[in-house]
């Protein structure tokens, strides 16, 4: 896992499969972020076709969400498809979305998929570097908000809730030098050298943000288990797929033409991780199988970085979203 040769081989030889027809999600409610386009839309379509009662498309542009809703209903009429606004570049918007989700009478499946890839430094509206804000902080805050409604539904119905965070095989390739800084999130915001030269070519910062997704998933899953929350929390690599994610990366065009899977195939990987794999928790799912994440993630240094990431993220989110009770409860174990 994780070598470039292996990556090319798997892209060329593996064809992700859609969920089998007998996988039924009847009556369930799912939330998918970044569901207006790309892999999120494809995963949402696939879950809807397997019997969801209600599907919430979490999008930053409602008009795009409405267009996605029409596509899903054209394929699977009868699902209650709702479009909810959420902007990962606004803590107030993330918090409002989380509170709205907490009020749902039922929540079974959440896929946190929204993400960006930039080859140049972009400051988000919050002032944090965009990968840090959108891919890590936004995902982390939503993940914490989702636990209570997922757990409540799980305990009422006797089936675990499922929270899936979309990461990437790119996490294997992150150098993540910033982890050595006294405050690594501040260093990620400040450090711009990785947007130059070879690191820029290797999309180092995007890869780091996907490593943060893997580390966050593992720590959140451990803490949720200690609190006896009945939520299966995993992370998924959807494979390298043609989508608008690569729009700022001209280098990716050749690779997309040569080896990319379709967005629908990436959607199959996400739907598979969200609906299957029983009660395996804190897992990294890639090519529709539970696999090992990078050796760094599994190393003592990786565990130390995971804990440091947890602490810094909780401290930051506690200032930005101070009323999120779950954050303090998870931090206490
Ligand atoms: N495509 C690949 O090769 C690949 C490989 C591995 C992992 N992934 C991961 O898969 C996920 C989906 O990627 P994709 O390929 O489907 O990319 P995409 O087509 O560009 O979709 C990204 C989604 O994220 C949303 N988003 C971006 N910024 C947001 C913000 N500030 N607030 C709320 N939503 C925001 C986008 O909304 P707008 O449409 O409004 O911009 C869009 O819905 C990402 O997490 C990505 O890292 C992709």
Short mmCIF file of C-alpha atoms and ligand atoms in Angstrom, two decimals:
data_model
loop_
_atom_site.label_atom_id
_atom_site.label_comp_id
_atom_site.label_asym_id
_atom_site.label_seq_id
_atom_site.Cartn_x
_atom_site.Cartn_y
_atom_site.Cartn_z
CA UNK A 1 0.00 0.00 0.00
CA UNK A 2 1.00 3.54 -0.59
CA UNK A 3 3.74 3.13 -3.22
CA UNK A 4 3.21 4.99 -6.48
CA UNK A 5 3.64 1.73 -8.43
CA UNK A 6 0.95 0.09 -6.30
CA UNK A 7 -1.30 3.11 -6.77
CA UNK A 8 -1.01 2.93 -10.58
CA UNK A 9 -1.51 -0.84 -10.55
CA UNK A 10 -4.67 -0.65 -8.44
CA UNK A 11 -6.10 2.23 -10.47
CA UNK A 12 -5.64 0.22 -13.67
CA UNK A 13 -6.72 -3.20 -12.45
CA UNK A 14 -9.47 -2.62 -9.87
CA UNK A 15 -13.00 -1.64 -10.86
CA UNK A 16 -15.03 -0.58 -7.80
CA UNK A 17 -18.45 -2.18 -7.66
CA UNK A 18 -21.80 -0.63 -6.79
CA UNK A 19 -23.66 -1.88 -3.71
CA UNK A 20 -25.31 -5.25 -4.30
CA UNK A 21 -29.06 -5.08 -4.95
CA UNK A 22 -29.83 -6.80 -1.63
CA UNK A 23 -28.23 -4.01 0.44
CA UNK A 24 -31.31 -2.23 1.79
CA UNK A 25 -31.40 1.11 3.57
CA UNK A 26 -35.18 1.32 3.85
CA UNK A 27 -36.44 3.90 6.30
CA UNK A 28 -33.00 5.36 6.96
CA UNK A 29 -31.90 8.99 6.92
CA UNK A 30 -28.50 9.96 5.49
CA UNK A 31 -26.53 13.20 5.29
CA UNK A 32 -23.87 13.64 2.60
CA UNK A 33 -21.69 16.77 2.54
CA UNK A 34 -20.36 18.12 -0.75
CA UNK A 35 -23.26 16.25 -2.35
CA UNK A 36 -23.97 18.59 -5.26
CA UNK A 37 -21.24 17.24 -7.53
CA UNK A 38 -18.53 14.64 -7.96
CA UNK A 39 -18.11 11.69 -5.62
CA UNK A 40 -20.52 13.03 -3.00
CA UNK A 41 -23.35 13.29 -5.54
CA UNK A 42 -22.63 9.80 -6.87
CA UNK A 43 -22.57 8.28 -3.39
CA UNK A 44 -25.81 10.11 -2.53
CA UNK A 45 -27.49 8.79 -5.70
CA UNK A 46 -26.38 5.26 -4.89
CA UNK A 47 -27.60 5.31 -1.28
CA UNK A 48 -30.95 6.81 -2.39
CA UNK A 49 -31.40 3.96 -4.87
CA UNK A 50 -31.07 1.44 -2.03
CA UNK A 51 -34.14 2.60 -0.17
CA UNK A 52 -33.30 5.66 1.96
CA UNK A 53 -36.39 7.38 3.29
CA UNK A 54 -34.66 10.75 3.63
CA UNK A 55 -31.47 12.15 2.11
CA UNK A 56 -30.00 15.47 3.17
CA UNK A 57 -27.68 17.07 0.65
CA UNK A 58 -25.31 19.33 2.58
CA UNK A 59 -24.05 21.96 0.15
CA UNK A 60 -22.61 25.44 0.22
CA UNK A 61 -24.61 26.65 -2.82
CA UNK A 62 -28.31 25.83 -2.47
CA UNK A 63 -29.01 26.26 -6.21
CA UNK A 64 -26.41 23.57 -7.00
CA UNK A 65 -27.96 21.39 -4.32
CA UNK A 66 -31.41 21.80 -5.89
CA UNK A 67 -30.02 20.72 -9.28
CA UNK A 68 -28.49 17.64 -7.62
CA UNK A 69 -31.83 16.93 -5.91
CA UNK A 70 -33.55 16.88 -9.32
CA UNK A 71 -30.98 14.40 -10.64
CA UNK A 72 -31.45 12.09 -7.67
CA UNK A 73 -35.25 12.24 -7.86
CA UNK A 74 -35.18 11.57 -11.61
CA UNK A 75 -33.34 8.35 -10.84
CA UNK A 76 -35.11 7.41 -7.59
CA UNK A 77 -38.49 9.11 -7.19
CA UNK A 78 -40.14 9.05 -3.78
CA UNK A 79 -37.12 9.75 -1.56
CA UNK A 80 -37.46 12.80 0.69
CA UNK A 81 -34.42 14.70 -0.66
CA UNK A 82 -33.67 17.90 1.26
CA UNK A 83 -31.04 20.54 0.52
CA UNK A 84 -29.37 22.07 3.58
CA UNK A 85 -26.80 24.84 3.38
CA UNK A 86 -23.41 24.48 5.04
CA UNK A 87 -20.20 26.36 4.37
CA UNK A 88 -17.02 24.76 5.71
CA UNK A 89 -15.45 28.22 5.60
CA UNK A 90 -17.76 29.54 8.32
CA UNK A 91 -17.80 28.18 11.87
CA UNK A 92 -21.23 29.78 12.37
CA UNK A 93 -22.60 27.93 9.34
CA UNK A 94 -21.04 24.61 10.44
CA UNK A 95 -22.44 25.07 13.92
CA UNK A 96 -25.92 25.98 12.64
CA UNK A 97 -25.90 22.91 10.39
CA UNK A 98 -24.86 20.69 13.29
CA UNK A 99 -27.64 22.04 15.51
CA UNK A 100 -30.20 21.52 12.77
CA UNK A 101 -29.03 17.91 12.34
CA UNK A 102 -29.26 17.38 16.12
CA UNK A 103 -32.98 18.13 15.84
CA UNK A 104 -33.63 15.30 13.36
CA UNK A 105 -35.97 12.58 14.62
CA UNK A 106 -33.66 10.02 12.99
CA UNK A 107 -30.13 9.97 11.58
CA UNK A 108 -28.49 6.71 10.46
CA UNK A 109 -25.68 7.51 8.02
CA UNK A 110 -23.39 10.53 7.66
CA UNK A 111 -20.76 10.93 4.95
CA UNK A 112 -18.38 13.87 5.45
CA UNK A 113 -17.09 14.25 1.92
CA UNK A 114 -16.75 17.99 1.15
CA UNK A 115 -13.19 18.94 0.34
CA UNK A 116 -10.84 21.08 -1.73
CA UNK A 117 -7.48 20.65 -3.43
CA UNK A 118 -5.46 23.79 -4.17
CA UNK A 119 -2.01 23.92 -5.70
CA UNK A 120 -1.47 27.47 -4.39
CA UNK A 121 -1.89 28.91 -0.91
CA UNK A 122 -5.47 30.04 -0.40
CA UNK A 123 -6.64 31.72 2.78
CA UNK A 124 -10.19 30.75 3.72
CA UNK A 125 -12.79 33.20 5.00
CA UNK A 126 -11.90 32.24 8.58
CA UNK A 127 -8.23 33.16 8.01
CA UNK A 128 -7.06 29.54 8.20
CA UNK A 129 -5.34 28.02 5.17
CA UNK A 130 -8.09 26.52 2.98
CA UNK A 131 -7.14 22.80 3.27
CA UNK A 132 -6.87 23.19 7.04
CA UNK A 133 -10.24 24.93 7.22
CA UNK A 134 -12.34 23.00 4.72
CA UNK A 135 -10.82 19.51 4.80
CA UNK A 136 -9.88 19.31 8.48
CA UNK A 137 -11.54 21.88 10.76
CA UNK A 138 -14.92 21.92 8.99
CA UNK A 139 -15.02 18.12 8.82
CA UNK A 140 -13.93 17.80 12.45
CA UNK A 141 -16.58 20.18 13.78
CA UNK A 142 -19.35 18.48 11.80
CA UNK A 143 -18.16 15.04 12.92
CA UNK A 144 -18.54 16.03 16.56
CA UNK A 145 -22.02 17.47 15.95
CA UNK A 146 -23.20 14.31 14.16
CA UNK A 147 -22.45 11.91 17.03
CA UNK A 148 -25.44 12.70 19.27
CA UNK A 149 -28.19 12.23 16.64
CA UNK A 150 -26.45 9.12 15.23
CA UNK A 151 -26.08 7.60 18.71
CA UNK A 152 -29.67 8.48 19.71
CA UNK A 153 -31.03 6.76 16.59
CA UNK A 154 -28.72 3.77 17.05
CA UNK A 155 -29.84 3.20 20.63
CA UNK A 156 -33.51 3.60 19.75
CA UNK A 157 -33.32 1.14 16.85
CA UNK A 158 -30.58 -1.25 17.99
CA UNK A 159 -28.35 -0.71 14.93
CA UNK A 160 -25.14 1.36 15.05
CA UNK A 161 -25.04 4.74 13.37
CA UNK A 162 -22.41 5.15 10.67
CA UNK A 163 -20.11 8.15 10.22
CA UNK A 164 -17.70 8.03 7.28
CA UNK A 165 -15.00 10.62 6.64
CA UNK A 166 -13.60 10.80 3.11
CA UNK A 167 -9.79 10.85 3.14
CA UNK A 168 -7.43 9.66 0.41
CA UNK A 169 -4.50 7.41 -0.42
CA UNK A 170 -2.60 10.71 -0.64
CA UNK A 171 -2.26 10.54 3.14
CA UNK A 172 0.55 8.00 2.55
CA UNK A 173 2.60 10.62 0.74
CA UNK A 174 2.36 13.57 3.13
CA UNK A 175 5.69 14.63 4.62
CA UNK A 176 3.85 16.79 7.15
CA UNK A 177 6.96 18.58 8.45
CA UNK A 178 4.69 21.03 10.26
CA UNK A 179 3.93 18.40 12.88
CA UNK A 180 7.25 19.19 14.57
CA UNK A 181 6.22 22.79 15.29
CA UNK A 182 5.09 23.67 18.84
CA UNK A 183 1.61 24.39 17.44
CA UNK A 184 1.13 22.44 14.24
CA UNK A 185 -2.22 23.91 13.11
CA UNK A 186 -0.76 27.42 13.42
CA UNK A 187 2.28 26.25 11.46
CA UNK A 188 0.02 24.78 8.76
CA UNK A 189 -1.66 28.18 8.47
CA UNK A 190 1.63 30.05 8.31
CA UNK A 191 3.93 27.76 6.32
CA UNK A 192 3.83 28.42 2.56
CA UNK A 193 6.97 26.69 1.28
CA UNK A 194 4.97 23.52 0.52
CA UNK A 195 3.20 25.48 -2.24
CA UNK A 196 6.52 25.74 -4.10
CA UNK A 197 8.78 23.41 -6.08
CA UNK A 198 8.53 19.66 -5.63
CA UNK A 199 6.17 19.87 -2.67
CA UNK A 200 3.74 21.89 -4.81
CA UNK A 201 4.03 19.27 -7.59
CA UNK A 202 3.32 16.54 -5.06
CA UNK A 203 0.33 18.47 -3.63
CA UNK A 204 1.92 18.16 -0.21
CA UNK A 205 -0.62 20.30 1.62
CA UNK A 206 -3.65 18.48 0.20
CA UNK A 207 -2.02 15.18 1.17
CA UNK A 208 -1.38 16.48 4.67
CA UNK A 209 -5.02 17.51 5.04
CA UNK A 210 -6.08 13.97 4.07
CA UNK A 211 -3.64 12.59 6.67
CA UNK A 212 -5.36 14.84 9.22
CA UNK A 213 -8.67 13.22 8.17
CA UNK A 214 -7.25 9.75 8.93
CA UNK A 215 -5.76 10.78 12.29
CA UNK A 216 -8.93 12.60 13.35
CA UNK A 217 -11.12 9.61 12.41
CA UNK A 218 -9.03 7.26 14.55
CA UNK A 219 -8.99 9.51 17.60
CA UNK A 220 -12.69 10.35 17.34
CA UNK A 221 -13.56 6.67 16.98
CA UNK A 222 -11.51 5.72 20.08
CA UNK A 223 -13.11 8.45 22.17
CA UNK A 224 -16.64 7.71 20.95
CA UNK A 225 -16.11 4.06 21.94
CA UNK A 226 -14.94 5.07 25.42
CA UNK A 227 -18.16 7.06 25.82
CA UNK A 228 -20.07 3.99 24.58
CA UNK A 229 -21.54 5.87 21.66
CA UNK A 230 -22.99 3.37 19.22
CA UNK A 231 -21.51 4.91 16.11
CA UNK A 232 -19.21 3.19 13.64
CA UNK A 233 -16.66 5.82 12.58
CA UNK A 234 -14.41 4.99 9.61
CA UNK A 235 -12.47 6.73 6.90
CA UNK A 236 -12.51 5.88 3.19
CA UNK A 237 -10.13 6.33 0.29
CA UNK A 238 -12.41 6.64 -2.77
CA UNK A 239 -9.54 6.21 -5.25
CA UNK A 240 -8.25 8.67 -7.83
CA UNK A 241 -11.32 9.80 -9.79
CA UNK A 242 -12.19 12.30 -12.50
CA UNK A 243 -13.96 15.21 -10.79
CA UNK A 244 -13.83 18.97 -10.38
CA UNK A 245 -11.49 18.46 -7.40
CA UNK A 246 -8.57 18.59 -9.84
CA UNK A 247 -9.58 21.86 -11.50
CA UNK A 248 -6.74 23.92 -10.03
CA UNK A 249 -4.14 21.22 -10.74
CA UNK A 250 -3.13 21.19 -14.42
CA UNK A 251 -0.64 18.38 -13.69
CA UNK A 252 -3.49 16.08 -12.74
CA UNK A 253 -5.07 16.26 -16.22
CA UNK A 254 -2.78 13.65 -17.82
CA UNK A 255 -3.15 11.31 -14.87
CA UNK A 256 -6.93 11.77 -14.95
CA UNK A 257 -6.98 10.83 -18.64
CA UNK A 258 -4.77 7.80 -18.10
CA UNK A 259 -5.78 6.15 -14.85
CA UNK A 260 -8.68 7.90 -13.10
CA UNK A 261 -11.80 6.06 -12.12
CA UNK A 262 -15.11 7.79 -12.81
CA UNK A 263 -16.85 9.82 -10.12
CA UNK A 264 -19.47 7.05 -10.03
CA UNK A 265 -16.75 4.49 -9.19
CA UNK A 266 -15.46 6.78 -6.42
CA UNK A 267 -19.08 7.04 -5.26
CA UNK A 268 -19.27 3.22 -5.13
CA UNK A 269 -16.26 3.20 -2.77
CA UNK A 270 -17.87 5.80 -0.50
CA UNK A 271 -21.29 4.10 -0.50
CA UNK A 272 -19.59 0.77 0.28
CA UNK A 273 -17.72 2.24 3.26
CA UNK A 274 -20.86 3.97 4.55
CA UNK A 275 -23.20 0.98 4.25
CA UNK A 276 -21.05 -2.16 4.72
CA UNK A 277 -18.13 -3.56 6.76
CA UNK A 278 -20.19 -4.44 9.85
CA UNK A 279 -18.96 -2.96 13.09
CA UNK A 280 -15.26 -2.53 12.33
CA UNK A 281 -14.41 0.84 13.91
CA UNK A 282 -11.68 3.43 13.34
CA UNK A 283 -10.82 1.67 10.09
CA UNK A 284 -9.29 2.86 6.83
CA UNK A 285 -11.29 1.45 3.92
CA UNK A 286 -9.69 1.45 0.50
CA UNK A 287 -10.68 -0.43 -2.68
CA UNK A 288 -13.80 -1.51 -0.76
CA UNK A 289 -11.73 -3.43 1.83
CA UNK A 290 -10.43 -2.66 5.30
CA UNK A 291 -6.73 -1.93 4.84
CA UNK A 292 -3.87 -0.55 6.89
CA UNK A 293 -3.39 3.20 6.70
CA UNK A 294 0.16 4.50 6.27
CA UNK A 295 2.96 3.16 8.46
CA UNK A 296 3.30 6.68 9.89
CA UNK A 297 -0.31 6.57 11.12
CA UNK A 298 0.36 3.21 12.81
CA UNK A 299 3.71 4.30 14.35
CA UNK A 300 4.26 5.75 17.85
CA UNK A 301 5.06 9.11 16.17
CA UNK A 302 1.75 8.87 14.33
CA UNK A 303 -0.14 8.23 17.56
CA UNK A 304 1.62 11.18 19.21
CA UNK A 305 0.68 13.39 16.25
CA UNK A 306 -2.90 12.09 16.44
CA UNK A 307 -3.15 13.19 20.09
CA UNK A 308 -1.52 16.55 19.35
CA UNK A 309 -3.96 17.09 16.48
CA UNK A 310 -6.87 16.21 18.76
CA UNK A 311 -5.78 18.65 21.46
CA UNK A 312 -5.06 21.55 19.13
CA UNK A 313 -8.26 21.00 17.17
CA UNK A 314 -10.43 20.79 20.28
CA UNK A 315 -8.83 23.95 21.72
CA UNK A 316 -9.47 25.79 18.46
CA UNK A 317 -13.03 24.53 18.00
CA UNK A 318 -13.88 25.24 21.63
CA UNK A 319 -13.22 28.92 20.88
CA UNK A 320 -15.07 28.91 17.56
CA UNK A 321 -18.06 26.79 18.64
CA UNK A 322 -18.04 27.02 22.45
CA UNK A 323 -21.51 25.57 22.99
CA UNK A 324 -20.81 22.18 21.42
CA UNK A 325 -21.21 19.98 24.54
CA UNK A 326 -20.08 16.83 22.75
CA UNK A 327 -16.64 18.37 22.22
CA UNK A 328 -16.04 18.66 25.96
CA UNK A 329 -17.43 15.19 26.68
CA UNK A 330 -15.18 13.60 24.02
CA UNK A 331 -12.23 15.56 25.36
CA UNK A 332 -12.79 14.31 28.90
CA UNK A 333 -12.05 10.63 28.10
N1 LIG B 1 -11.47 12.98 -6.95
C1 LIG B 1 -10.44 12.30 -6.44
O1 LIG B 1 -9.53 11.83 -7.17
C2 LIG B 1 -10.36 12.06 -4.96
C3 LIG B 1 -9.39 11.15 -4.49
C4 LIG B 1 -9.31 10.91 -3.12
C5 LIG B 1 -10.13 11.60 -2.25
N2 LIG B 1 -11.06 12.50 -2.74
C6 LIG B 1 -11.90 13.22 -1.77
O2 LIG B 1 -13.25 13.05 -2.14
C7 LIG B 1 -14.01 14.17 -1.66
C8 LIG B 1 -14.90 14.69 -2.77
O3 LIG B 1 -14.08 15.13 -3.82
P1 LIG B 1 -14.55 15.23 -5.35
O4 LIG B 1 -13.50 14.60 -6.14
O5 LIG B 1 -15.95 14.81 -5.50
O6 LIG B 1 -14.41 16.81 -5.56
P2 LIG B 1 -15.44 17.90 -6.12
O7 LIG B 1 -16.15 17.36 -7.31
O8 LIG B 1 -14.63 19.14 -6.28
O9 LIG B 1 -16.48 18.05 -4.93
C9 LIG B 1 -16.10 18.67 -3.73
C10 LIG B 1 -17.35 19.02 -2.95
O10 LIG B 1 -16.95 19.72 -1.76
C11 LIG B 1 -17.68 20.92 -1.69
N3 LIG B 1 -17.00 21.99 -0.97
C12 LIG B 1 -15.82 22.57 -1.27
N4 LIG B 1 -15.59 23.60 -0.43
C13 LIG B 1 -16.65 23.66 0.42
C14 LIG B 1 -17.01 24.51 1.49
N5 LIG B 1 -16.26 25.54 1.85
N6 LIG B 1 -18.16 24.26 2.14
C15 LIG B 1 -18.97 23.25 1.77
N7 LIG B 1 -18.71 22.44 0.74
C16 LIG B 1 -17.56 22.63 0.08
C17 LIG B 1 -17.89 21.32 -3.14
O11 LIG B 1 -18.91 22.31 -3.26
P3 LIG B 1 -18.92 23.30 -4.56
O12 LIG B 1 -19.40 22.46 -5.71
O13 LIG B 1 -19.86 24.37 -4.15
O14 LIG B 1 -17.50 23.76 -4.76
C18 LIG B 1 -18.27 19.97 -3.73
O15 LIG B 1 -19.60 19.68 -3.44
C19 LIG B 1 -12.99 15.19 -1.16
O16 LIG B 1 -12.91 15.10 0.25
C20 LIG B 1 -11.68 14.72 -1.77
O17 LIG B 1 -10.55 15.08 -1.00
C21 LIG B 1 -11.19 12.73 -4.06
#
